[in-house]
C-alpha cells in the first residue's frame, strides 16, 4: 500500500518496519518534508515560526503542531476523500477535536501491529471491553480499535459491556477459572464501579485502563488508583493504554505507569516555559509526540500532557497543563 505524496514518496512499509533510531529519524524527516509541502495548516504554522524545511536536519528542529489545532482546523495532508472522522469526548459546550482520516487502513495496521508488539497474537486472548462513555457517543477511535480487536480474537466470548455488570462479572470468573487469557480494557471509573460490586482473584486476566473519570469520580493519583484496581481484581499490575483522537498509534504500559511506544512512535519532552526547547531525561515537561502513522494528517503533535522520559525511551504521563481541557487519554492529575 502506498501513501500519497507529491515529492516524498512514503509507504506504509517504510513506517511499520522501522527497527532502529537512524531509520526512524530518516523516515521522520521525510514525513516532515512531505507534510510541510502538502498540509496547508502545518505549512502555515511552520512559516510563522520561520522554519526553513531545507535546514531541518534533526528531530528537534521539527516544529510540533499544538494539539488544539485539531479543534479549529482540518489537519490533513492530502485531498483524498475522508474515510473516517474521529472525535474527542468533551463536556457539553466544549469544542471537540476532529481527526480526519483519509486512509483508515493505516490506523488499522498501526494498532494491530502495536498490539502485537506488546502482547503477541490477538487470537491468544479474549478481549472484554467496559467502555460505557465511549460507546454512548459517535466517532470514538478507541471504540473503532477495540471493536476490531474483538473481531480479530475469533472468540465468541469477546465483546463489549455497557451497564450489564453482573454478566461481565460472571464472564470474568468463568473465563479465568477455565485458564483463558483475557484482556479487560476499561475506562477508569467503570473499572472502579465493577470492583465495588465484586472483588476478584484473577490469575489469567490483564486489566488495562484507558484513563478518564469523565466527571463520574474525583481524579486520583496513579499509585492510589492502581493500588485500588490491583486489590479489587486480585492482580499484581495494571496495564494502561496511552492514545488520543489526534493520534493513530498507542503507547502501552505493562505496569507501574511506565509506557513504551511502538517503533514508529516517539515521545520528546519540551520545556514548559519555552515550547521550542527540549529538556533532559528524567525531568518533567510537555509531551511532544511523533506518530508516523499520522502520515495523512500531522505526525508532529505538541500535546497538553505533562510527563517525563527516561534514557531507555520509556515515559510517564504525570498530568495536564492547568489551562487545558480535561479529556480521557490516560491522564492522572497529580
mmCIF file of C-alpha atoms in Angstrom:
data_model
loop_
_atom_site.group_PDB
_atom_site.id
_atom_site.type_symbol
_atom_site.label_atom_id
_atom_site.label_comp_id
_atom_site.label_asym_id
_atom_site.label_seq_id
_atom_site.Cartn_x
_atom_site.Cartn_y
_atom_site.Cartn_z
ATOM 1 C CA UNK A 1 0.000 0.000 0.000
ATOM 2 C CA UNK A 2 1.425 3.373 -0.999
ATOM 3 C CA UNK A 3 0.798 6.599 0.836
ATOM 4 C CA UNK A 4 0.152 9.628 -1.385
ATOM 5 C CA UNK A 5 2.988 12.081 -1.696
ATOM 6 C CA UNK A 6 3.925 14.619 -4.298
ATOM 7 C CA UNK A 7 7.683 14.721 -3.852
ATOM 8 C CA UNK A 8 8.500 12.442 -0.954
ATOM 9 C CA UNK A 9 7.033 9.017 -1.605
ATOM 10 C CA UNK A 10 6.480 7.213 1.693
ATOM 11 C CA UNK A 11 4.980 3.749 2.051
ATOM 12 C CA UNK A 12 3.279 2.071 4.974
ATOM 13 C CA UNK A 13 6.090 -0.461 4.859
ATOM 14 C CA UNK A 14 8.612 2.354 5.451
ATOM 15 C CA UNK A 15 6.746 3.321 8.618
ATOM 16 C CA UNK A 16 5.823 -0.017 10.120
ATOM 17 C CA UNK A 17 9.171 -1.762 9.546
ATOM 18 C CA UNK A 18 11.311 0.821 11.369
ATOM 19 C CA UNK A 19 13.816 -1.062 13.519
ATOM 20 C CA UNK A 20 16.373 1.472 14.755
ATOM 21 C CA UNK A 21 16.808 5.144 15.630
ATOM 22 C CA UNK A 22 18.685 6.057 12.445
ATOM 23 C CA UNK A 23 15.866 4.622 10.351
ATOM 24 C CA UNK A 24 13.260 6.433 12.472
ATOM 25 C CA UNK A 25 14.988 9.788 12.019
ATOM 26 C CA UNK A 26 15.346 9.309 8.271
ATOM 27 C CA UNK A 27 11.650 8.481 7.806
ATOM 28 C CA UNK A 28 10.521 11.205 10.244
ATOM 29 C CA UNK A 29 12.441 13.889 8.344
ATOM 30 C CA UNK A 30 10.946 12.602 5.095
ATOM 31 C CA UNK A 31 7.460 12.747 6.622
ATOM 32 C CA UNK A 32 8.144 16.283 7.865
ATOM 33 C CA UNK A 33 9.051 17.482 4.386
ATOM 34 C CA UNK A 34 6.026 15.730 2.893
ATOM 35 C CA UNK A 35 3.666 17.292 5.424
ATOM 36 C CA UNK A 36 5.191 20.728 5.053
ATOM 37 C CA UNK A 37 4.546 20.529 1.315
ATOM 38 C CA UNK A 38 1.049 19.020 1.482
ATOM 39 C CA UNK A 39 -0.554 20.125 4.773
ATOM 40 C CA UNK A 40 -1.501 23.803 4.462
ATOM 41 C CA UNK A 41 -2.280 24.210 8.167
ATOM 42 C CA UNK A 42 1.086 22.741 9.180
ATOM 43 C CA UNK A 43 2.907 24.692 6.494
ATOM 44 C CA UNK A 44 1.432 27.974 7.742
ATOM 45 C CA UNK A 45 2.385 27.082 11.317
ATOM 46 C CA UNK A 46 5.971 26.282 10.290
ATOM 47 C CA UNK A 47 6.174 29.507 8.277
ATOM 48 C CA UNK A 48 5.016 31.531 11.289
ATOM 49 C CA UNK A 49 7.938 30.026 13.206
ATOM 50 C CA UNK A 50 10.191 30.966 10.273
ATOM 51 C CA UNK A 51 11.177 27.333 9.808
ATOM 52 C CA UNK A 52 13.061 26.633 6.587
ATOM 53 C CA UNK A 53 12.305 22.955 5.822
ATOM 54 C CA UNK A 54 15.558 22.637 3.868
ATOM 55 C CA UNK A 55 17.516 23.452 7.037
ATOM 56 C CA UNK A 56 15.701 20.934 9.249
ATOM 57 C CA UNK A 57 18.225 18.134 9.718
ATOM 58 C CA UNK A 58 17.268 16.670 13.123
ATOM 59 C CA UNK A 59 14.098 15.698 15.010
ATOM 60 C CA UNK A 60 14.450 18.551 17.487
ATOM 61 C CA UNK A 61 14.386 21.081 14.643
ATOM 62 C CA UNK A 62 10.932 19.902 13.515
ATOM 63 C CA UNK A 63 8.060 22.153 14.658
ATOM 64 C CA UNK A 64 5.349 20.372 16.669
ATOM 65 C CA UNK A 65 1.793 21.450 15.915
ATOM 66 C CA UNK A 66 -0.186 22.331 19.078
ATOM 67 C CA UNK A 67 -2.897 19.720 19.534
ATOM 68 C CA UNK A 68 -5.558 22.440 19.800
ATOM 69 C CA UNK A 69 -5.347 22.896 16.014
ATOM 70 C CA UNK A 70 -7.428 19.712 15.662
ATOM 71 C CA UNK A 71 -10.299 21.666 17.262
ATOM 72 C CA UNK A 72 -10.131 24.658 14.950
ATOM 73 C CA UNK A 73 -8.731 23.399 11.635
ATOM 74 C CA UNK A 74 -8.924 20.492 9.211
ATOM 75 C CA UNK A 75 -5.479 18.971 9.668
ATOM 76 C CA UNK A 76 -4.962 16.878 6.524
ATOM 77 C CA UNK A 77 -2.033 16.235 4.197
ATOM 78 C CA UNK A 78 -3.835 15.219 1.023
ATOM 79 C CA UNK A 79 -7.042 15.771 -0.935
ATOM 80 C CA UNK A 80 -8.318 12.212 -0.722
ATOM 81 C CA UNK A 81 -11.879 11.538 0.468
ATOM 82 C CA UNK A 82 -12.323 11.328 4.249
ATOM 83 C CA UNK A 83 -12.913 7.683 5.201
ATOM 84 C CA UNK A 84 -13.429 8.237 8.938
ATOM 85 C CA UNK A 85 -13.747 11.193 11.303
ATOM 86 C CA UNK A 86 -12.641 10.509 14.856
ATOM 87 C CA UNK A 87 -13.792 12.948 17.527
ATOM 88 C CA UNK A 88 -12.706 13.520 21.103
ATOM 89 C CA UNK A 89 -15.005 13.283 24.081
ATOM 90 C CA UNK A 90 -15.892 16.587 25.688
ATOM 91 C CA UNK A 91 -18.254 18.127 28.158
ATOM 92 C CA UNK A 92 -21.360 19.919 26.894
ATOM 93 C CA UNK A 93 -20.479 23.171 25.179
ATOM 94 C CA UNK A 94 -16.782 22.412 24.663
ATOM 95 C CA UNK A 95 -15.236 22.222 21.222
ATOM 96 C CA UNK A 96 -14.057 18.712 20.424
ATOM 97 C CA UNK A 97 -11.101 17.638 18.312
ATOM 98 C CA UNK A 98 -11.692 16.166 14.871
ATOM 99 C CA UNK A 99 -9.169 13.846 13.257
ATOM 100 C CA UNK A 100 -9.966 13.463 9.561
ATOM 101 C CA UNK A 101 -8.638 10.101 8.359
ATOM 102 C CA UNK A 102 -8.229 9.596 4.621
ATOM 103 C CA UNK A 103 -6.883 6.030 4.856
ATOM 104 C CA UNK A 104 -8.313 4.100 7.781
ATOM 105 C CA UNK A 105 -6.278 1.017 6.822
ATOM 106 C CA UNK A 106 -3.172 2.816 8.148
ATOM 107 C CA UNK A 107 -4.865 3.194 11.544
ATOM 108 C CA UNK A 108 -5.815 -0.482 11.464
ATOM 109 C CA UNK A 109 -2.272 -1.546 10.637
ATOM 110 C CA UNK A 110 -0.894 0.727 13.365
ATOM 111 C CA UNK A 111 -2.995 -0.583 16.254
ATOM 112 C CA UNK A 112 -2.821 -4.201 15.091
ATOM 113 C CA UNK A 113 0.958 -4.137 14.824
ATOM 114 C CA UNK A 114 1.237 -2.100 18.031
ATOM 115 C CA UNK A 115 -0.851 -4.614 19.976
ATOM 116 C CA UNK A 116 1.173 -7.482 18.544
ATOM 117 C CA UNK A 117 4.464 -5.809 19.503
ATOM 118 C CA UNK A 118 3.485 -5.710 23.192
ATOM 119 C CA UNK A 119 1.032 -8.588 23.637
ATOM 120 C CA UNK A 120 1.621 -11.091 20.853
ATOM 121 C CA UNK A 121 -1.097 -12.849 18.848
ATOM 122 C CA UNK A 122 -4.558 -11.356 19.425
ATOM 123 C CA UNK A 123 -6.076 -14.811 18.906
ATOM 124 C CA UNK A 124 -4.476 -15.922 22.184
ATOM 125 C CA UNK A 125 -6.878 -13.662 24.103
ATOM 126 C CA UNK A 126 -10.483 -12.999 24.864
ATOM 127 C CA UNK A 127 -11.000 -9.217 24.780
ATOM 128 C CA UNK A 128 -13.680 -7.782 27.053
ATOM 129 C CA UNK A 129 -14.416 -4.046 26.842
ATOM 130 C CA UNK A 130 -16.001 -1.893 29.545
ATOM 131 C CA UNK A 131 -16.111 1.487 27.819
ATOM 132 C CA UNK A 132 -19.554 2.973 28.504
ATOM 133 C CA UNK A 133 -18.765 6.660 27.996
ATOM 134 C CA UNK A 134 -17.131 5.865 24.638
ATOM 135 C CA UNK A 135 -19.878 3.507 23.469
ATOM 136 C CA UNK A 136 -22.511 6.130 24.176
ATOM 137 C CA UNK A 137 -21.208 8.587 21.574
ATOM 138 C CA UNK A 138 -20.209 8.592 17.927
ATOM 139 C CA UNK A 139 -16.720 8.887 16.470
ATOM 140 C CA UNK A 140 -14.514 7.235 19.105
ATOM 141 C CA UNK A 141 -11.220 5.964 17.676
ATOM 142 C CA UNK A 142 -10.846 3.789 20.797
ATOM 143 C CA UNK A 143 -14.154 2.014 20.100
ATOM 144 C CA UNK A 144 -13.095 1.513 16.464
ATOM 145 C CA UNK A 145 -9.866 -0.130 17.599
ATOM 146 C CA UNK A 146 -11.347 -2.304 20.351
ATOM 147 C CA UNK A 147 -14.227 -3.441 18.137
ATOM 148 C CA UNK A 148 -11.718 -4.626 15.539
ATOM 149 C CA UNK A 149 -9.519 -6.347 18.149
ATOM 150 C CA UNK A 150 -12.612 -8.146 19.484
ATOM 151 C CA UNK A 151 -13.352 -9.433 15.982
ATOM 152 C CA UNK A 152 -9.731 -10.484 15.460
ATOM 153 C CA UNK A 153 -9.787 -12.716 18.559
ATOM 154 C CA UNK A 154 -12.169 -15.034 16.677
ATOM 155 C CA UNK A 155 -13.639 -15.895 20.068
ATOM 156 C CA UNK A 156 -17.358 -15.697 20.776
ATOM 157 C CA UNK A 157 -16.637 -14.804 24.423
ATOM 158 C CA UNK A 158 -15.090 -11.456 23.384
ATOM 159 C CA UNK A 159 -17.346 -8.423 23.448
ATOM 160 C CA UNK A 160 -18.492 -5.063 24.814
ATOM 161 C CA UNK A 161 -20.261 -4.431 28.102
ATOM 162 C CA UNK A 162 -22.244 -1.317 28.923
ATOM 163 C CA UNK A 163 -24.158 -1.444 32.206
ATOM 164 C CA UNK A 164 -24.576 -5.225 32.402
ATOM 165 C CA UNK A 165 -22.018 -5.595 35.203
ATOM 166 C CA UNK A 166 -23.389 -8.879 36.574
ATOM 167 C CA UNK A 167 -22.972 -10.547 33.201
ATOM 168 C CA UNK A 168 -19.419 -9.244 32.925
ATOM 169 C CA UNK A 169 -18.586 -10.420 36.450
ATOM 170 C CA UNK A 170 -19.744 -13.940 35.640
ATOM 171 C CA UNK A 171 -17.854 -13.941 32.347
ATOM 172 C CA UNK A 172 -14.618 -12.864 34.055
ATOM 173 C CA UNK A 173 -14.928 -15.555 36.721
ATOM 174 C CA UNK A 174 -15.805 -18.323 34.245
ATOM 175 C CA UNK A 175 -13.026 -17.474 31.779
ATOM 176 C CA UNK A 176 -10.393 -17.114 34.485
ATOM 177 C CA UNK A 177 -11.337 -20.418 36.067
ATOM 178 C CA UNK A 178 -11.083 -22.043 32.638
ATOM 179 C CA UNK A 179 -7.499 -20.740 32.271
ATOM 180 C CA UNK A 180 -8.364 -18.469 29.354
ATOM 181 C CA UNK A 181 -6.099 -15.469 28.745
ATOM 182 C CA UNK A 182 -8.274 -12.351 28.981
ATOM 183 C CA UNK A 183 -7.723 -8.637 28.469
ATOM 184 C CA UNK A 184 -10.321 -6.431 30.155
ATOM 185 C CA UNK A 185 -9.952 -2.930 28.743
ATOM 186 C CA UNK A 186 -11.954 -0.314 30.568
ATOM 187 C CA UNK A 187 -12.410 3.363 31.257
ATOM 188 C CA UNK A 188 -11.134 4.047 34.759
ATOM 189 C CA UNK A 189 -14.367 4.952 36.537
ATOM 190 C CA UNK A 190 -16.165 1.895 35.098
ATOM 191 C CA UNK A 191 -13.439 -0.448 36.371
ATOM 192 C CA UNK A 192 -13.789 1.105 39.827
ATOM 193 C CA UNK A 193 -17.577 0.666 39.643
ATOM 194 C CA UNK A 194 -17.074 -3.009 38.818
ATOM 195 C CA UNK A 195 -14.823 -3.832 41.788
ATOM 196 C CA UNK A 196 -17.223 -2.078 44.129
ATOM 197 C CA UNK A 197 -19.765 -4.736 43.174
ATOM 198 C CA UNK A 198 -17.390 -7.697 43.347
ATOM 199 C CA UNK A 199 -13.738 -8.334 44.174
ATOM 200 C CA UNK A 200 -11.773 -10.899 42.197
ATOM 201 C CA UNK A 201 -8.673 -13.067 42.340
ATOM 202 C CA UNK A 202 -7.862 -13.240 38.640
ATOM 203 C CA UNK A 203 -4.967 -15.430 37.521
ATOM 204 C CA UNK A 204 -5.174 -15.189 33.730
ATOM 205 C CA UNK A 205 -6.579 -11.698 33.167
ATOM 206 C CA UNK A 206 -4.861 -8.440 32.187
ATOM 207 C CA UNK A 207 -6.621 -5.294 33.411
ATOM 208 C CA UNK A 208 -5.961 -2.391 31.036
ATOM 209 C CA UNK A 209 -7.236 1.067 31.960
ATOM 210 C CA UNK A 210 -7.624 3.770 29.354
ATOM 211 C CA UNK A 211 -7.809 6.631 31.851
ATOM 212 C CA UNK A 212 -10.571 9.113 32.408
ATOM 213 C CA UNK A 213 -13.098 9.647 35.175
ATOM 214 C CA UNK A 214 -15.396 11.503 32.738
ATOM 215 C CA UNK A 215 -16.677 13.594 35.619
ATOM 216 C CA UNK A 216 -18.060 10.463 37.317
ATOM 217 C CA UNK A 217 -15.484 10.362 40.130
ATOM 218 C CA UNK A 218 -12.770 12.546 41.591
ATOM 219 C CA UNK A 219 -9.409 12.304 39.918
ATOM 220 C CA UNK A 220 -6.828 10.160 41.705
ATOM 221 C CA UNK A 221 -3.062 9.891 41.590
ATOM 222 C CA UNK A 222 -1.956 6.879 39.578
ATOM 223 C CA UNK A 223 -0.423 4.989 42.511
ATOM 224 C CA UNK A 224 -3.648 5.161 44.527
ATOM 225 C CA UNK A 225 -5.788 4.217 41.538
ATOM 226 C CA UNK A 226 -3.646 1.249 40.522
ATOM 227 C CA UNK A 227 -3.479 0.006 44.100
ATOM 228 C CA UNK A 228 -7.275 0.003 44.293
ATOM 229 C CA UNK A 229 -7.575 -1.776 40.939
ATOM 230 C CA UNK A 230 -4.908 -4.358 41.846
ATOM 231 C CA UNK A 231 -6.665 -5.121 45.124
ATOM 232 C CA UNK A 232 -10.090 -5.255 43.521
ATOM 233 C CA UNK A 233 -9.147 -7.536 40.635
ATOM 234 C CA UNK A 234 -6.540 -9.561 42.513
ATOM 235 C CA UNK A 235 -3.776 -8.807 40.008
ATOM 236 C CA UNK A 236 -0.181 -7.677 40.536
ATOM 237 C CA UNK A 237 -0.077 -4.877 37.938
ATOM 238 C CA UNK A 238 -2.419 -2.640 35.974
ATOM 239 C CA UNK A 239 -1.748 -2.117 32.285
ATOM 240 C CA UNK A 240 -2.555 1.169 30.578
ATOM 241 C CA UNK A 241 -3.098 2.474 27.068
ATOM 242 C CA UNK A 242 -1.973 5.975 26.070
ATOM 243 C CA UNK A 243 -3.741 7.200 22.994
ATOM 244 C CA UNK A 244 -5.874 10.074 21.819
ATOM 245 C CA UNK A 245 -8.142 11.150 18.999
ATOM 246 C CA UNK A 246 -5.366 13.081 17.303
ATOM 247 C CA UNK A 247 -3.029 10.069 17.085
ATOM 248 C CA UNK A 248 -3.266 6.828 15.109
ATOM 249 C CA UNK A 249 -0.862 4.949 17.389
ATOM 250 C CA UNK A 250 -0.908 3.935 21.041
ATOM 251 C CA UNK A 251 1.732 3.506 23.710
ATOM 252 C CA UNK A 252 1.259 0.792 26.326
ATOM 253 C CA UNK A 253 2.229 0.408 29.954
ATOM 254 C CA UNK A 254 2.617 -3.155 31.206
ATOM 255 C CA UNK A 255 2.643 -1.870 34.787
ATOM 256 C CA UNK A 256 3.731 0.973 37.107
ATOM 257 C CA UNK A 257 2.539 3.637 34.681
ATOM 258 C CA UNK A 258 5.696 3.378 32.544
ATOM 259 C CA UNK A 259 4.818 3.491 28.835
ATOM 260 C CA UNK A 260 6.582 2.187 25.759
ATOM 261 C CA UNK A 261 5.930 3.273 22.179
ATOM 262 C CA UNK A 262 5.788 1.087 19.085
ATOM 263 C CA UNK A 263 8.794 1.520 16.823
ATOM 264 C CA UNK A 264 7.118 4.176 14.613
ATOM 265 C CA UNK A 265 6.164 6.450 17.529
ATOM 266 C CA UNK A 266 8.361 8.525 19.858
ATOM 267 C CA UNK A 267 7.964 10.897 22.779
ATOM 268 C CA UNK A 268 10.020 14.040 23.316
ATOM 269 C CA UNK A 269 9.735 16.327 26.348
ATOM 270 C CA UNK A 270 9.634 20.097 25.822
ATOM 271 C CA UNK A 271 10.282 22.864 28.325
ATOM 272 C CA UNK A 272 7.016 24.135 29.815
ATOM 273 C CA UNK A 273 8.284 27.726 29.599
ATOM 274 C CA UNK A 274 9.756 27.510 26.091
ATOM 275 C CA UNK A 275 7.945 25.196 23.668
ATOM 276 C CA UNK A 276 10.899 25.152 21.258
ATOM 277 C CA UNK A 277 13.396 23.888 23.851
ATOM 278 C CA UNK A 278 13.794 20.258 24.932
ATOM 279 C CA UNK A 279 14.725 19.098 28.413
ATOM 280 C CA UNK A 280 16.817 16.213 29.672
ATOM 281 C CA UNK A 281 15.590 12.734 30.511
ATOM 282 C CA UNK A 282 14.048 12.394 33.945
ATOM 283 C CA UNK A 283 12.722 15.960 34.092
ATOM 284 C CA UNK A 284 9.055 16.942 33.815
ATOM 285 C CA UNK A 285 7.841 18.869 30.769
ATOM 286 C CA UNK A 286 5.282 18.921 27.990
ATOM 287 C CA UNK A 287 4.844 15.763 25.919
ATOM 288 C CA UNK A 288 5.543 16.041 22.194
ATOM 289 C CA UNK A 289 4.579 13.005 20.133
ATOM 290 C CA UNK A 290 5.963 11.867 16.806
ATOM 291 C CA UNK A 291 3.409 9.448 15.344
ATOM 292 C CA UNK A 292 4.482 8.446 11.861
ATOM 293 C CA UNK A 293 1.172 6.639 11.327
ATOM 294 C CA UNK A 294 -0.315 10.172 11.144
ATOM 295 C CA UNK A 295 1.178 10.496 7.678
ATOM 296 C CA UNK A 296 -2.056 11.888 6.210
ATOM 297 C CA UNK A 297 -2.711 14.433 8.980
ATOM 298 C CA UNK A 298 0.236 15.646 11.099
ATOM 299 C CA UNK A 299 2.868 13.405 12.655
ATOM 300 C CA UNK A 300 4.325 16.028 14.998
ATOM 301 C CA UNK A 301 1.958 16.909 17.845
ATOM 302 C CA UNK A 302 2.575 19.066 20.918
ATOM 303 C CA UNK A 303 0.095 17.647 23.451
ATOM 304 C CA UNK A 304 -1.245 19.272 26.606
ATOM 305 C CA UNK A 305 0.079 16.394 28.709
ATOM 306 C CA UNK A 306 2.904 16.630 31.213
ATOM 307 C CA UNK A 307 5.386 13.807 31.513
ATOM 308 C CA UNK A 308 8.972 12.685 31.744
ATOM 309 C CA UNK A 309 11.089 10.452 29.554
ATOM 310 C CA UNK A 310 13.798 8.010 30.564
ATOM 311 C CA UNK A 311 17.059 7.029 28.812
ATOM 312 C CA UNK A 312 15.572 3.705 27.622
ATOM 313 C CA UNK A 313 12.867 5.714 25.726
ATOM 314 C CA UNK A 314 10.084 4.762 28.163
ATOM 315 C CA UNK A 315 7.990 7.596 29.592
ATOM 316 C CA UNK A 316 5.421 8.512 32.213
ATOM 317 C CA UNK A 317 2.320 10.696 31.966
ATOM 318 C CA UNK A 318 2.107 12.924 35.033
ATOM 319 C CA UNK A 319 -0.898 15.146 34.374
ATOM 320 C CA UNK A 320 -2.007 18.037 32.215
ATOM 321 C CA UNK A 321 -1.282 21.702 31.796
ATOM 322 C CA UNK A 322 -3.600 23.634 34.105
ATOM 323 C CA UNK A 323 -5.375 25.540 31.333
ATOM 324 C CA UNK A 324 -6.128 22.534 29.131
ATOM 325 C CA UNK A 325 -9.428 20.743 28.729
ATOM 326 C CA UNK A 326 -9.920 17.538 30.687
ATOM 327 C CA UNK A 327 -10.086 14.614 28.273
ATOM 328 C CA UNK A 328 -9.849 10.880 28.663
ATOM 329 C CA UNK A 329 -6.498 9.809 27.317
ATOM 330 C CA UNK A 330 -4.891 8.331 30.379
ATOM 331 C CA UNK A 331 -4.429 11.460 32.424
ATOM 332 C CA UNK A 332 -3.778 11.239 36.117
ATOM 333 C CA UNK A 333 -3.783 14.619 37.809
ATOM 334 C CA UNK A 334 -1.100 14.965 40.454
#
